[in-house]
């Protein structure tokens, strides 16, 4: 059902974008809008991973600079039957992580130093498995496309505000509605897609790591820390917030309708139900790694 819902929402986003193009310029405007969207998506598809990693000052690591983390990701990727992505570490005390890349062969996972230092080994494994699930599901591509569409819709709305639509077709009420409601609708669709993909990544990530309770525990602990610890790079680049496993922004309270992530308690309940169905009862240990300054970083 997650894939069906995502497909319907993506179709709605595409239809909204083409509809705006038609209101602005008729059939020609719709075709131009489609061409612009294709160009923007091609650029984002090719460059989004580099851009977002640079935004958060991510540092690539390997078997020499972070052997424990590298081995963990390799083992999880083997469990998921997928290529091992590049691994990055972000110097940030807030526990969090994200995945990026256009496909499983060109992907990366990034974890903050806060995640590696504050969570247990089992919880870190569950978080990395969740990010691998995003890559395997092509969620990184899906969310790049939806974010690009949302930005393009806002661009068209601004264009309509300053230049107006086709004078022969222009309807003042339709134009005003488009300028105000279309960007809002696009944002809502984008956030709904993001929430849907998080649930699916939770499910598949739990399968990859083998224990849904590890991920449930990790989500609860990350949520607790994220509500108290600033993530400066995410606050500077709020458009990237949907990529993280838990919303890194906490400066302003946001209504659930405008949330990029499902409620953590709902995600935990779904994972606990999954654990019961699998007959899994062991929760992760609460102890941190014995050597906090060693192989993770």
XYZ file of C-alpha atoms in Angstrom:
297
model
C 0.000 0.000 0.000
C 2.931 2.350 0.651
C 4.027 2.155 -2.978
C 0.473 2.667 -4.263
C -0.005 5.715 -2.048
C 3.323 7.167 -3.188
C 2.386 6.612 -6.832
C -0.959 8.370 -6.388
C 0.672 11.315 -4.624
C 3.384 11.595 -7.289
C 0.680 11.609 -9.981
C -1.135 14.366 -8.088
C 2.061 16.425 -7.887
C 2.678 15.990 -11.627
C -0.925 16.881 -12.470
C -0.764 19.994 -10.308
C 2.408 21.133 -12.027
C 1.041 20.563 -15.538
C -2.242 22.230 -14.567
C -0.383 25.331 -13.496
C 1.474 25.380 -16.782
C -1.838 25.116 -18.650
C -3.409 27.981 -16.681
C -0.390 30.144 -17.389
C -0.024 29.373 -21.083
C -2.534 26.834 -22.307
C -1.293 23.628 -23.935
C 2.011 25.299 -24.826
C 2.458 26.363 -21.216
C 1.857 22.795 -20.031
C 4.499 21.487 -22.442
C 6.973 24.155 -21.353
C 6.277 23.298 -17.709
C 6.922 19.634 -18.460
C 10.215 20.477 -20.173
C 11.299 22.681 -17.272
C 10.421 19.949 -14.786
C 12.392 17.384 -16.778
C 15.446 19.655 -16.856
C 15.274 20.481 -13.156
C 14.805 16.839 -12.208
C 17.724 15.764 -14.398
C 19.974 18.297 -12.674
C 18.748 17.299 -9.199
C 19.044 13.584 -10.047
C 22.692 13.997 -10.971
C 23.817 16.517 -8.344
C 21.556 16.185 -5.288
C 23.827 13.832 -3.347
C 26.895 16.064 -3.696
C 24.889 19.169 -2.828
C 23.276 17.819 0.338
C 26.489 16.250 1.649
C 28.248 19.578 1.165
C 25.395 21.396 2.937
C 26.013 19.372 6.073
C 29.825 19.322 5.847
C 29.836 15.532 5.623
C 33.244 13.835 5.639
C 33.696 10.604 3.684
C 35.227 7.736 5.669
C 36.472 4.279 4.742
C 37.885 1.087 6.228
C 40.987 2.969 7.397
C 39.378 6.050 8.943
C 36.218 4.436 10.409
C 36.621 0.645 10.196
C 33.795 -0.262 12.594
C 31.191 1.881 10.856
C 32.376 0.829 7.402
C 32.137 -2.867 8.318
C 28.685 -2.361 9.818
C 27.370 -0.749 6.632
C 29.004 -3.439 4.472
C 27.422 -6.235 6.523
C 23.994 -4.599 6.416
C 24.269 -3.993 2.661
C 25.110 -7.674 2.228
C 21.994 -8.585 4.241
C 19.955 -6.295 1.999
C 21.513 -7.786 -1.165
C 22.595 -4.372 -2.437
C 25.856 -2.533 -3.201
C 27.632 -0.913 -0.277
C 27.073 2.859 -0.399
C 29.706 5.426 0.431
C 29.825 6.252 4.131
C 30.021 9.767 5.585
C 30.251 11.217 9.076
C 28.837 14.632 10.033
C 30.364 16.484 12.970
C 27.149 17.234 14.854
C 26.127 16.359 18.398
C 22.482 15.743 17.472
C 21.970 12.003 16.800
C 20.635 11.663 13.254
C 21.334 10.150 9.845
C 20.223 10.309 6.214
C 20.736 8.632 2.858
C 21.198 10.245 -0.526
C 22.043 9.294 -4.109
C 20.332 8.701 -7.416
C 20.352 4.868 -7.269
C 21.807 1.985 -5.207
C 25.006 2.034 -7.272
C 25.557 5.752 -6.619
C 24.436 6.300 -3.050
C 25.724 7.406 0.328
C 24.704 7.141 3.958
C 25.646 9.802 6.495
C 25.602 9.565 10.284
C 26.260 12.312 12.796
C 28.900 11.960 15.482
C 26.058 12.327 17.981
C 24.418 9.177 16.622
C 27.628 7.179 16.858
C 28.451 8.376 20.368
C 25.026 8.425 22.041
C 23.347 5.261 20.717
C 24.218 1.609 21.289
C 25.771 -0.506 18.538
C 22.437 -2.268 17.910
C 20.600 1.043 17.585
C 23.221 2.419 15.183
C 22.875 -0.752 13.104
C 19.092 -0.302 12.968
C 19.422 3.339 11.878
C 21.888 2.451 9.132
C 19.560 -0.361 8.000
C 16.720 2.169 7.765
C 18.865 4.389 5.535
C 19.845 1.431 3.353
C 16.135 0.678 2.958
C 15.610 4.199 1.579
C 18.346 3.548 -0.979
C 17.057 0.115 -1.965
C 13.525 1.498 -2.349
C 14.785 4.414 -4.500
C 13.258 6.774 -1.932
C 16.244 9.082 -2.303
C 15.317 9.543 -5.969
C 11.580 9.817 -5.239
C 12.072 12.544 -2.656
C 14.487 14.434 -4.903
C 11.866 14.457 -7.664
C 9.058 15.556 -5.334
C 11.189 18.294 -3.794
C 12.089 19.520 -7.283
C 8.436 19.521 -8.345
C 7.454 21.432 -5.204
C 10.133 24.028 -5.908
C 9.081 24.292 -9.551
C 5.433 24.792 -8.568
C 6.427 27.627 -6.260
C 8.481 29.101 -9.096
C 5.484 28.989 -11.445
C 3.298 30.596 -8.790
C 5.782 33.462 -8.462
C 5.930 33.755 -12.253
C 2.136 34.027 -12.382
C 2.167 36.692 -9.685
C 4.567 38.942 -11.589
C 3.693 38.254 -15.215
C 0.200 36.805 -15.247
C -1.073 33.971 -17.426
C -2.301 33.758 -20.968
C -4.400 36.916 -21.310
C -7.021 35.150 -23.406
C -7.493 32.442 -20.785
C -6.772 34.334 -17.598
C -9.374 33.932 -14.869
C -8.627 36.204 -11.888
C -10.085 33.773 -9.350
C -8.174 30.828 -10.813
C -4.967 32.842 -10.896
C -5.266 33.918 -7.269
C -6.138 30.384 -6.166
C -3.173 29.025 -8.104
C -0.712 31.519 -6.654
C -1.802 30.850 -3.074
C -3.038 27.274 -2.984
C -0.803 25.483 -5.495
C 2.465 25.872 -3.524
C 0.615 24.890 -0.344
C -0.866 21.812 -2.013
C 2.545 20.862 -3.418
C 4.124 21.121 0.040
C 1.384 18.963 1.554
C 1.805 16.292 -1.128
C 5.582 16.332 -0.693
C 5.249 15.854 3.066
C 2.677 13.087 2.653
C 5.053 11.219 0.326
C 7.884 11.667 2.814
C 5.795 10.252 5.679
C 4.723 7.272 3.565
C 8.314 6.446 2.610
C 9.452 6.637 6.264
C 7.006 3.933 7.313
C 8.163 1.681 4.480
C 11.850 2.282 5.292
C 11.147 1.445 8.946
C 9.619 -1.878 7.926
C 12.343 -2.891 5.499
C 15.114 -1.519 7.708
C 13.857 -3.687 10.572
C 14.028 -6.706 8.267
C 17.581 -5.844 7.213
C 18.908 -5.495 10.766
C 16.774 -8.408 12.000
C 15.166 -6.730 15.017
C 12.379 -4.115 14.831
C 12.864 -3.271 18.516
C 16.380 -1.981 17.836
C 14.954 0.576 15.428
C 12.031 1.417 17.737
C 14.477 2.154 20.545
C 16.721 4.198 18.236
C 13.802 6.338 17.051
C 12.736 7.113 20.605
C 16.230 8.066 21.698
C 16.944 10.179 18.603
C 13.624 11.997 19.047
C 14.513 12.783 22.641
C 17.932 14.158 21.773
C 16.733 16.007 18.647
C 14.226 17.979 20.728
C 17.057 19.293 22.900
C 20.146 19.534 20.678
C 20.453 21.976 17.772
C 21.389 20.822 14.290
C 22.835 24.040 12.900
C 23.331 22.839 9.321
C 19.743 21.545 9.147
C 18.405 24.816 10.555
C 20.331 26.652 7.806
C 18.987 24.250 5.149
C 15.454 23.282 6.293
C 14.581 21.925 2.833
C 16.816 18.939 3.608
C 15.016 18.085 6.868
C 12.848 15.418 5.216
C 15.967 13.353 4.482
C 16.846 12.657 8.118
C 15.494 9.643 10.016
C 14.010 12.033 12.614
C 13.115 15.658 11.876
C 16.253 17.592 12.913
C 14.394 20.893 13.296
C 12.954 21.866 16.644
C 13.159 25.653 16.743
C 9.459 25.940 15.829
C 6.562 23.610 16.556
C 4.916 22.369 13.367
C 1.412 21.080 12.903
C 1.216 17.386 11.996
C -0.285 18.266 8.627
C 2.937 20.034 7.717
C 5.270 17.402 9.178
C 7.793 15.666 6.923
C 7.948 12.698 9.308
C 5.281 10.473 10.863
C 4.794 10.805 14.610
C 7.572 8.857 16.313
C 5.127 7.108 18.631
C 3.211 5.779 15.605
C 6.405 4.495 14.031
C 7.388 2.797 17.300
C 3.970 1.130 17.606
C 4.232 -0.216 14.057
C 7.699 -1.631 14.781
C 6.567 -3.175 18.064
C 3.680 -4.842 16.234
C 6.111 -6.115 13.611
C 8.405 -7.472 16.350
C 5.491 -9.338 17.936
C 4.586 -10.882 14.581
C 8.205 -11.967 14.096
C 8.422 -13.319 17.631
C 11.275 -10.912 18.494
C 11.494 -9.867 22.121
C 15.066 -8.659 22.682
C 15.529 -4.901 22.970
C 18.943 -3.325 22.322
C 21.388 -2.791 25.132
C 21.498 0.743 26.508
C 25.266 0.755 26.879
C 27.372 2.788 24.490
C 30.397 1.413 22.718
C 33.251 0.721 25.081
C 35.604 2.937 23.057
C 33.766 6.129 22.108
C 36.758 7.773 20.484
C 37.893 4.791 18.432
C 36.773 3.046 15.294
C 33.560 4.961 14.554
C 35.545 8.076 13.808
